[in-house]
Amino acid sequence: MKRFLLATVALAALSAPAAAADLATKYPVKAVAVVPVFSWTGFYIGANVGYGGDSFTYDVDVLGTPVAAASVTSSGFFAGGQIGYNYQFANNIVLGLETDLQWSDISGTVSASVLGLPVVSAGSSIDYFGTIRARLGYAIDRFLPYITGGVAYGKTGTDISLLGVPLLSSSTTSWGWTIGAGGEFAITNNWTFKAEYLYVDLGDSNVQAAVIAPGVTVGNDSKFSSFKAGVNYKF
């Protein structure tokens, strides 16, 4: 009886590894694939197009005394490019720095007529504008909503004519500020699409208009909103 029990135990011990190996063969464990998480960290370069406008505000002084004020509605398209760098922290906060430059067709003109004939015509245009901005966003995988703000600069031209004859033509480069918000989506690991709103205030620029009358100064306050769409290539 003892010999029979010993033989049974020994047979069970010998068959256990074979059964375990058979189970491993029948029920393999599959490896779980780890999907890499997209990161916004890196340099990028891109292009944009957009539309903007608001108003040019004029203040006319004679010998330092305000005598008149006027406002001209402005609008137009623009196109340009941008370059920047983003860094994504472990908590998905993204901090970046971007600079851009746009060639612009934003302009506005006002005319004073007598008997239907234009007598005096005045207007301004923004030939180009650019910004240097910080960006602060929160990465939701491939989507990046952000706020942005910084300094802005641009070249503004002012023209005044009387009976079709140019009286004054002046241009100046002004500095101001900008603030806005936007969103960016990564189409691939390298290509992204962005949409952005910026409010730009280029401040005041003064034009000496002695050709109109002695001691006349025309001040121009240029500000506008811009809506742009663009693409970036992320390195």
PDB file of C-alpha atoms in Angstrom:
ATOM      1  CA  MET A   1       0.000   0.000   0.000  1.00  0.00           C
ATOM      2  CA  LYS A   2       2.832   2.404   0.919  1.00  0.00           C
ATOM      3  CA  ARG A   3       4.604   1.553  -2.333  1.00  0.00           C
ATOM      4  CA  PHE A   4       1.450   2.338  -4.300  1.00  0.00           C
ATOM      5  CA  LEU A   5       1.055   5.751  -2.614  1.00  0.00           C
ATOM      6  CA  LEU A   6       4.705   6.624  -3.197  1.00  0.00           C
ATOM      7  CA  ALA A   7       4.418   5.675  -6.857  1.00  0.00           C
ATOM      8  CA  THR A   8       1.281   7.843  -7.239  1.00  0.00           C
ATOM      9  CA  VAL A   9       2.986  10.894  -5.655  1.00  0.00           C
ATOM     10  CA  ALA A  10       6.070  10.441  -7.825  1.00  0.00           C
ATOM     11  CA  LEU A  11       3.943  10.169 -10.985  1.00  0.00           C
ATOM     12  CA  ALA A  12       2.065  13.359 -10.085  1.00  0.00           C
ATOM     13  CA  ALA A  13       5.322  15.223  -9.423  1.00  0.00           C
ATOM     14  CA  LEU A  14       6.728  14.168 -12.790  1.00  0.00           C
ATOM     15  CA  SER A  15       3.593  15.115 -14.706  1.00  0.00           C
ATOM     16  CA  ALA A  16       3.243  18.618 -13.144  1.00  0.00           C
ATOM     17  CA  PRO A  17       5.982  20.342 -15.242  1.00  0.00           C
ATOM     18  CA  ALA A  18       4.596  18.751 -18.382  1.00  0.00           C
ATOM     19  CA  ALA A  19       1.091  20.013 -17.570  1.00  0.00           C
ATOM     20  CA  ALA A  20       2.427  23.529 -16.832  1.00  0.00           C
ATOM     21  CA  ALA A  21       4.316  23.568 -20.113  1.00  0.00           C
ATOM     22  CA  ASP A  22       1.170  22.407 -21.898  1.00  0.00           C
ATOM     23  CA  LEU A  23      -0.857  25.199 -20.315  1.00  0.00           C
ATOM     24  CA  ALA A  24       1.773  27.761 -21.333  1.00  0.00           C
ATOM     25  CA  THR A  25       1.562  26.467 -24.876  1.00  0.00           C
ATOM     26  CA  LYS A  26      -2.221  26.620 -25.012  1.00  0.00           C
ATOM     27  CA  TYR A  27      -2.593  29.998 -23.274  1.00  0.00           C
ATOM     28  CA  PRO A  28       0.227  32.357 -24.375  1.00  0.00           C
ATOM     29  CA  VAL A  29       0.455  35.815 -22.777  1.00  0.00           C
ATOM     30  CA  LYS A  30       0.339  38.617 -25.364  1.00  0.00           C
ATOM     31  CA  ALA A  31       2.583  41.684 -24.972  1.00  0.00           C
ATOM     32  CA  VAL A  32       0.715  44.986 -24.537  1.00  0.00           C
ATOM     33  CA  ALA A  33       1.762  47.631 -27.089  1.00  0.00           C
ATOM     34  CA  VAL A  34       2.544  51.023 -25.549  1.00  0.00           C
ATOM     35  CA  VAL A  35       1.291  53.936 -27.692  1.00  0.00           C
ATOM     36  CA  PRO A  36       3.733  56.887 -27.511  1.00  0.00           C
ATOM     37  CA  VAL A  37       2.235  60.172 -26.223  1.00  0.00           C
ATOM     38  CA  PHE A  38       2.654  63.189 -28.531  1.00  0.00           C
ATOM     39  CA  SER A  39       4.945  65.941 -27.224  1.00  0.00           C
ATOM     40  CA  TRP A  40       4.855  69.620 -28.238  1.00  0.00           C
ATOM     41  CA  THR A  41       8.476  70.206 -27.251  1.00  0.00           C
ATOM     42  CA  GLY A  42      10.661  71.461 -30.081  1.00  0.00           C
ATOM     43  CA  PHE A  43      11.340  74.165 -32.657  1.00  0.00           C
ATOM     44  CA  TYR A  44       8.882  74.904 -35.454  1.00  0.00           C
ATOM     45  CA  ILE A  45       8.523  77.106 -38.533  1.00  0.00           C
ATOM     46  CA  GLY A  46       5.408  77.895 -40.534  1.00  0.00           C
ATOM     47  CA  ALA A  47       3.255  80.214 -42.648  1.00  0.00           C
ATOM     48  CA  ASN A  48      -0.066  82.000 -42.133  1.00  0.00           C
ATOM     49  CA  VAL A  49      -2.795  83.988 -43.893  1.00  0.00           C
ATOM     50  CA  GLY A  50      -5.505  86.117 -42.367  1.00  0.00           C
ATOM     51  CA  TYR A  51      -7.796  89.122 -42.300  1.00  0.00           C
ATOM     52  CA  GLY A  52      -7.782  92.103 -39.982  1.00  0.00           C
ATOM     53  CA  GLY A  53      -9.053  95.573 -39.334  1.00  0.00           C
ATOM     54  CA  ASP A  54     -10.536  98.091 -36.922  1.00  0.00           C
ATOM     55  CA  SER A  55      -9.767 101.814 -37.243  1.00  0.00           C
ATOM     56  CA  PHE A  56      -7.198 104.567 -37.663  1.00  0.00           C
ATOM     57  CA  THR A  57      -7.799 107.487 -35.319  1.00  0.00           C
ATOM     58  CA  TYR A  58      -6.478 110.946 -36.249  1.00  0.00           C
ATOM     59  CA  ASP A  59      -5.909 113.917 -33.932  1.00  0.00           C
ATOM     60  CA  VAL A  60      -5.077 117.260 -35.547  1.00  0.00           C
ATOM     61  CA  ASP A  61      -3.122 119.815 -33.494  1.00  0.00           C
ATOM     62  CA  VAL A  62      -2.228 123.390 -34.392  1.00  0.00           C
ATOM     63  CA  LEU A  63       0.703 124.741 -32.397  1.00  0.00           C
ATOM     64  CA  GLY A  64       0.069 122.037 -29.777  1.00  0.00           C
ATOM     65  CA  THR A  65      -3.648 122.769 -29.442  1.00  0.00           C
ATOM     66  CA  PRO A  66      -6.134 120.016 -30.452  1.00  0.00           C
ATOM     67  CA  VAL A  67      -8.489 121.303 -33.142  1.00  0.00           C
ATOM     68  CA  ALA A  68     -10.033 118.213 -34.717  1.00  0.00           C
ATOM     69  CA  ALA A  69     -10.352 114.446 -34.503  1.00  0.00           C
ATOM     70  CA  ALA A  70     -11.487 111.799 -36.976  1.00  0.00           C
ATOM     71  CA  SER A  71     -11.630 108.033 -37.331  1.00  0.00           C
ATOM     72  CA  VAL A  72     -11.284 105.824 -40.402  1.00  0.00           C
ATOM     73  CA  THR A  73     -12.418 102.195 -40.593  1.00  0.00           C
ATOM     74  CA  SER A  74      -9.637  99.841 -41.693  1.00  0.00           C
ATOM     75  CA  SER A  75      -9.654  96.332 -43.153  1.00  0.00           C
ATOM     76  CA  GLY A  76      -7.584  94.047 -45.363  1.00  0.00           C
ATOM     77  CA  PHE A  77      -5.816  90.734 -45.822  1.00  0.00           C
ATOM     78  CA  PHE A  78      -2.313  89.749 -44.782  1.00  0.00           C
ATOM     79  CA  ALA A  79       0.115  86.835 -45.181  1.00  0.00           C
ATOM     80  CA  GLY A  80       3.398  85.913 -43.552  1.00  0.00           C
ATOM     81  CA  GLY A  81       5.353  83.413 -41.514  1.00  0.00           C
ATOM     82  CA  GLN A  82       6.329  82.493 -37.975  1.00  0.00           C
ATOM     83  CA  ILE A  83       9.055  80.655 -36.085  1.00  0.00           C
ATOM     84  CA  GLY A  84       9.097  79.533 -32.469  1.00  0.00           C
ATOM     85  CA  TYR A  85       9.887  77.008 -29.750  1.00  0.00           C
ATOM     86  CA  ASN A  86       7.669  75.084 -27.309  1.00  0.00           C
ATOM     87  CA  TYR A  87       8.535  73.187 -24.138  1.00  0.00           C
ATOM     88  CA  GLN A  88       6.020  70.750 -22.653  1.00  0.00           C
ATOM     89  CA  PHE A  89       6.285  70.046 -18.923  1.00  0.00           C
ATOM     90  CA  ALA A  90       5.329  66.765 -17.247  1.00  0.00           C
ATOM     91  CA  ASN A  91       1.969  68.240 -16.138  1.00  0.00           C
ATOM     92  CA  ASN A  92       1.090  69.029 -19.817  1.00  0.00           C
ATOM     93  CA  ILE A  93       1.661  72.773 -19.423  1.00  0.00           C
ATOM     94  CA  VAL A  94       3.282  74.120 -22.598  1.00  0.00           C
ATOM     95  CA  LEU A  95       5.390  77.288 -22.541  1.00  0.00           C
ATOM     96  CA  GLY A  96       6.599  78.779 -25.821  1.00  0.00           C
ATOM     97  CA  LEU A  97       8.069  81.804 -27.561  1.00  0.00           C
ATOM     98  CA  GLU A  98       7.041  82.864 -31.081  1.00  0.00           C
ATOM     99  CA  THR A  99       7.895  85.664 -33.491  1.00  0.00           C
ATOM    100  CA  ASP A 100       6.068  86.391 -36.739  1.00  0.00           C
ATOM    101  CA  LEU A 101       6.079  88.875 -39.626  1.00  0.00           C
ATOM    102  CA  GLN A 102       3.188  89.640 -42.008  1.00  0.00           C
ATOM    103  CA  TRP A 103       2.953  91.694 -45.216  1.00  0.00           C
ATOM    104  CA  SER A 104      -0.324  93.568 -44.932  1.00  0.00           C
ATOM    105  CA  ASP A 105      -3.021  95.192 -47.058  1.00  0.00           C
ATOM    106  CA  ILE A 106      -4.913  96.622 -44.061  1.00  0.00           C
ATOM    107  CA  SER A 107      -5.937 100.176 -44.985  1.00  0.00           C
ATOM    108  CA  GLY A 108      -8.686 102.800 -44.710  1.00  0.00           C
ATOM    109  CA  THR A 109      -9.545 106.067 -46.445  1.00  0.00           C
ATOM    110  CA  VAL A 110     -11.990 108.902 -45.760  1.00  0.00           C
ATOM    111  CA  SER A 111     -12.994 111.671 -48.194  1.00  0.00           C
ATOM    112  CA  ALA A 112     -14.735 115.036 -47.887  1.00  0.00           C
ATOM    113  CA  SER A 113     -16.746 115.977 -50.989  1.00  0.00           C
ATOM    114  CA  VAL A 114     -18.356 119.131 -52.340  1.00  0.00           C
ATOM    115  CA  LEU A 115     -21.106 118.723 -54.940  1.00  0.00           C
ATOM    116  CA  GLY A 116     -20.137 115.067 -55.232  1.00  0.00           C
ATOM    117  CA  LEU A 117     -16.510 115.828 -56.030  1.00  0.00           C
ATOM    118  CA  PRO A 118     -13.809 114.666 -53.575  1.00  0.00           C
ATOM    119  CA  VAL A 119     -12.016 117.697 -52.180  1.00  0.00           C
ATOM    120  CA  VAL A 120      -9.926 116.265 -49.355  1.00  0.00           C
ATOM    121  CA  SER A 121      -8.904 112.622 -49.082  1.00  0.00           C
ATOM    122  CA  ALA A 122      -6.977 111.118 -46.164  1.00  0.00           C
ATOM    123  CA  GLY A 123      -6.086 107.586 -45.280  1.00  0.00           C
ATOM    124  CA  SER A 124      -3.578 105.207 -43.751  1.00  0.00           C
ATOM    125  CA  SER A 125      -2.273 101.721 -44.391  1.00  0.00           C
ATOM    126  CA  ILE A 126      -0.250  99.099 -42.548  1.00  0.00           C
ATOM    127  CA  ASP A 127       2.445  97.847 -44.910  1.00  0.00           C
ATOM    128  CA  TYR A 128       3.706  95.133 -42.562  1.00  0.00           C
ATOM    129  CA  PHE A 129       3.457  94.135 -38.908  1.00  0.00           C
ATOM    130  CA  GLY A 130       5.076  91.598 -36.622  1.00  0.00           C
ATOM    131  CA  THR A 131       4.975  90.351 -33.062  1.00  0.00           C
ATOM    132  CA  ILE A 132       7.272  88.777 -30.468  1.00  0.00           C
ATOM    133  CA  ARG A 133       5.086  86.814 -28.057  1.00  0.00           C
ATOM    134  CA  ALA A 134       5.070  84.310 -25.218  1.00  0.00           C
ATOM    135  CA  ARG A 135       2.571  81.431 -25.450  1.00  0.00           C
ATOM    136  CA  LEU A 136       1.064  79.538 -22.511  1.00  0.00           C
ATOM    137  CA  GLY A 137      -1.055  76.478 -23.225  1.00  0.00           C
ATOM    138  CA  TYR A 138      -2.270  73.121 -21.933  1.00  0.00           C
ATOM    139  CA  ALA A 139      -1.657  70.051 -24.077  1.00  0.00           C
ATOM    140  CA  ILE A 140      -4.603  67.683 -24.534  1.00  0.00           C
ATOM    141  CA  ASP A 141      -2.595  65.088 -26.434  1.00  0.00           C
ATOM    142  CA  ARG A 142      -2.507  66.510 -30.001  1.00  0.00           C
ATOM    143  CA  PHE A 143      -4.647  69.590 -29.254  1.00  0.00           C
ATOM    144  CA  LEU A 144      -3.068  72.706 -27.735  1.00  0.00           C
ATOM    145  CA  PRO A 145      -5.295  75.633 -26.669  1.00  0.00           C
ATOM    146  CA  TYR A 146      -3.247  78.659 -25.573  1.00  0.00           C
ATOM    147  CA  ILE A 147      -3.165  82.322 -24.656  1.00  0.00           C
ATOM    148  CA  THR A 148      -0.485  84.657 -25.951  1.00  0.00           C
ATOM    149  CA  GLY A 149       0.830  88.196 -25.590  1.00  0.00           C
ATOM    150  CA  GLY A 150       3.856  90.403 -26.128  1.00  0.00           C
ATOM    151  CA  VAL A 151       5.178  93.305 -28.177  1.00  0.00           C
ATOM    152  CA  ALA A 152       4.128  94.320 -31.689  1.00  0.00           C
ATOM    153  CA  TYR A 153       5.632  96.525 -34.374  1.00  0.00           C
ATOM    154  CA  GLY A 154       4.595  97.712 -37.827  1.00  0.00           C
ATOM    155  CA  LYS A 155       5.080 100.213 -40.619  1.00  0.00           C
ATOM    156  CA  THR A 156       2.188 102.649 -41.007  1.00  0.00           C
ATOM    157  CA  GLY A 157       1.778 105.053 -43.915  1.00  0.00           C
ATOM    158  CA  THR A 158      -0.445 108.173 -44.012  1.00  0.00           C
ATOM    159  CA  ASP A 159      -1.478 110.080 -47.173  1.00  0.00           C
ATOM    160  CA  ILE A 160      -3.464 113.308 -47.544  1.00  0.00           C
ATOM    161  CA  SER A 161      -4.513 114.858 -50.866  1.00  0.00           C
ATOM    162  CA  LEU A 162      -6.418 117.996 -51.909  1.00  0.00           C
ATOM    163  CA  LEU A 163      -8.416 117.955 -55.153  1.00  0.00           C
ATOM    164  CA  GLY A 164      -6.501 114.830 -56.128  1.00  0.00           C
ATOM    165  CA  VAL A 165      -3.124 116.478 -55.586  1.00  0.00           C
ATOM    166  CA  PRO A 166      -0.960 114.757 -52.917  1.00  0.00           C
ATOM    167  CA  LEU A 167      -0.221 117.094 -50.024  1.00  0.00           C
ATOM    168  CA  LEU A 168       1.362 114.724 -47.571  1.00  0.00           C
ATOM    169  CA  SER A 169       2.833 111.246 -47.719  1.00  0.00           C
ATOM    170  CA  SER A 170       4.581 109.878 -44.656  1.00  0.00           C
ATOM    171  CA  SER A 171       5.436 106.498 -43.175  1.00  0.00           C
ATOM    172  CA  THR A 172       6.786 105.444 -39.810  1.00  0.00           C
ATOM    173  CA  THR A 173       7.610 102.257 -37.913  1.00  0.00           C
ATOM    174  CA  SER A 174       5.838 102.078 -34.557  1.00  0.00           C
ATOM    175  CA  TRP A 175       6.005  99.733 -31.558  1.00  0.00           C
ATOM    176  CA  GLY A 176       3.092  98.662 -29.394  1.00  0.00           C
ATOM    177  CA  TRP A 177       1.592  95.570 -27.799  1.00  0.00           C
ATOM    178  CA  THR A 178      -0.568  92.568 -28.640  1.00  0.00           C
ATOM    179  CA  ILE A 179      -2.672  89.968 -26.824  1.00  0.00           C
ATOM    180  CA  GLY A 180      -4.770  87.046 -28.008  1.00  0.00           C
ATOM    181  CA  ALA A 181      -5.556  83.342 -27.947  1.00  0.00           C
ATOM    182  CA  GLY A 182      -5.609  80.373 -30.259  1.00  0.00           C
ATOM    183  CA  GLY A 183      -5.569  76.642 -30.746  1.00  0.00           C
ATOM    184  CA  GLU A 184      -3.208  74.261 -32.535  1.00  0.00           C
ATOM    185  CA  PHE A 185      -3.744  70.659 -33.618  1.00  0.00           C
ATOM    186  CA  ALA A 186      -1.046  68.149 -34.569  1.00  0.00           C
ATOM    187  CA  ILE A 187      -2.089  66.465 -37.829  1.00  0.00           C
ATOM    188  CA  THR A 188       1.034  64.278 -37.826  1.00  0.00           C
ATOM    189  CA  ASN A 189       4.088  64.139 -35.578  1.00  0.00           C
ATOM    190  CA  ASN A 190       5.595  66.990 -37.607  1.00  0.00           C
ATOM    191  CA  TRP A 191       2.763  68.993 -39.200  1.00  0.00           C
ATOM    192  CA  THR A 192       0.328  71.118 -37.164  1.00  0.00           C
ATOM    193  CA  PHE A 193      -2.586  73.420 -38.023  1.00  0.00           C
ATOM    194  CA  LYS A 194      -3.319  76.595 -36.026  1.00  0.00           C
ATOM    195  CA  ALA A 195      -6.068  79.225 -35.743  1.00  0.00           C
ATOM    196  CA  GLU A 196      -5.390  82.418 -33.814  1.00  0.00           C
ATOM    197  CA  TYR A 197      -6.893  85.781 -32.831  1.00  0.00           C
ATOM    198  CA  LEU A 198      -4.696  88.773 -31.960  1.00  0.00           C
ATOM    199  CA  TYR A 199      -5.517  92.320 -30.940  1.00  0.00           C
ATOM    200  CA  VAL A 200      -2.698  94.644 -32.035  1.00  0.00           C
ATOM    201  CA  ASP A 201      -2.163  98.246 -30.899  1.00  0.00           C
ATOM    202  CA  LEU A 202       0.745  99.993 -32.641  1.00  0.00           C
ATOM    203  CA  GLY A 203       0.363 103.180 -30.590  1.00  0.00           C
ATOM    204  CA  ASP A 204       0.584 106.779 -31.773  1.00  0.00           C
ATOM    205  CA  SER A 205       2.695 108.257 -34.561  1.00  0.00           C
ATOM    206  CA  ASN A 206       2.869 111.999 -35.293  1.00  0.00           C
ATOM    207  CA  VAL A 207       3.254 113.562 -38.732  1.00  0.00           C
ATOM    208  CA  GLN A 208       4.360 117.174 -39.158  1.00  0.00           C
ATOM    209  CA  ALA A 209       1.925 118.597 -41.717  1.00  0.00           C
ATOM    210  CA  ALA A 210       3.293 122.108 -42.243  1.00  0.00           C
ATOM    211  CA  VAL A 211       2.528 121.692 -45.944  1.00  0.00           C
ATOM    212  CA  ILE A 212      -1.163 121.990 -44.990  1.00  0.00           C
ATOM    213  CA  ALA A 213      -0.682 124.903 -42.588  1.00  0.00           C
ATOM    214  CA  PRO A 214       2.155 126.108 -40.335  1.00  0.00           C
ATOM    215  CA  GLY A 215       2.341 124.299 -37.004  1.00  0.00           C
ATOM    216  CA  VAL A 216      -0.093 121.513 -37.972  1.00  0.00           C
ATOM    217  CA  THR A 217       0.585 118.041 -36.557  1.00  0.00           C
ATOM    218  CA  VAL A 218      -1.476 114.946 -37.414  1.00  0.00           C
ATOM    219  CA  GLY A 219      -1.358 112.109 -34.884  1.00  0.00           C
ATOM    220  CA  ASN A 220      -2.335 108.618 -36.002  1.00  0.00           C
ATOM    221  CA  ASP A 221      -3.356 105.843 -33.577  1.00  0.00           C
ATOM    222  CA  SER A 222      -3.274 102.451 -35.337  1.00  0.00           C
ATOM    223  CA  LYS A 223      -5.013  99.430 -33.831  1.00  0.00           C
ATOM    224  CA  PHE A 224      -6.694  96.362 -35.310  1.00  0.00           C
ATOM    225  CA  SER A 225      -7.903  92.819 -34.699  1.00  0.00           C
ATOM    226  CA  SER A 226      -6.470  89.954 -36.732  1.00  0.00           C
ATOM    227  CA  PHE A 227      -7.788  86.463 -37.437  1.00  0.00           C
ATOM    228  CA  LYS A 228      -5.303  84.045 -38.936  1.00  0.00           C
ATOM    229  CA  ALA A 229      -4.930  80.406 -39.928  1.00  0.00           C
ATOM    230  CA  GLY A 230      -1.607  78.704 -40.497  1.00  0.00           C
ATOM    231  CA  VAL A 231       0.484  75.564 -40.619  1.00  0.00           C
ATOM    232  CA  ASN A 232       3.701  74.726 -38.765  1.00  0.00           C
ATOM    233  CA  TYR A 233       6.409  72.140 -39.323  1.00  0.00           C
ATOM    234  CA  LYS A 234       7.729  70.855 -35.988  1.00  0.00           C
ATOM    235  CA  PHE A 235      11.307  69.591 -35.900  1.00  0.00           C
TER     236      PHE A 235
END
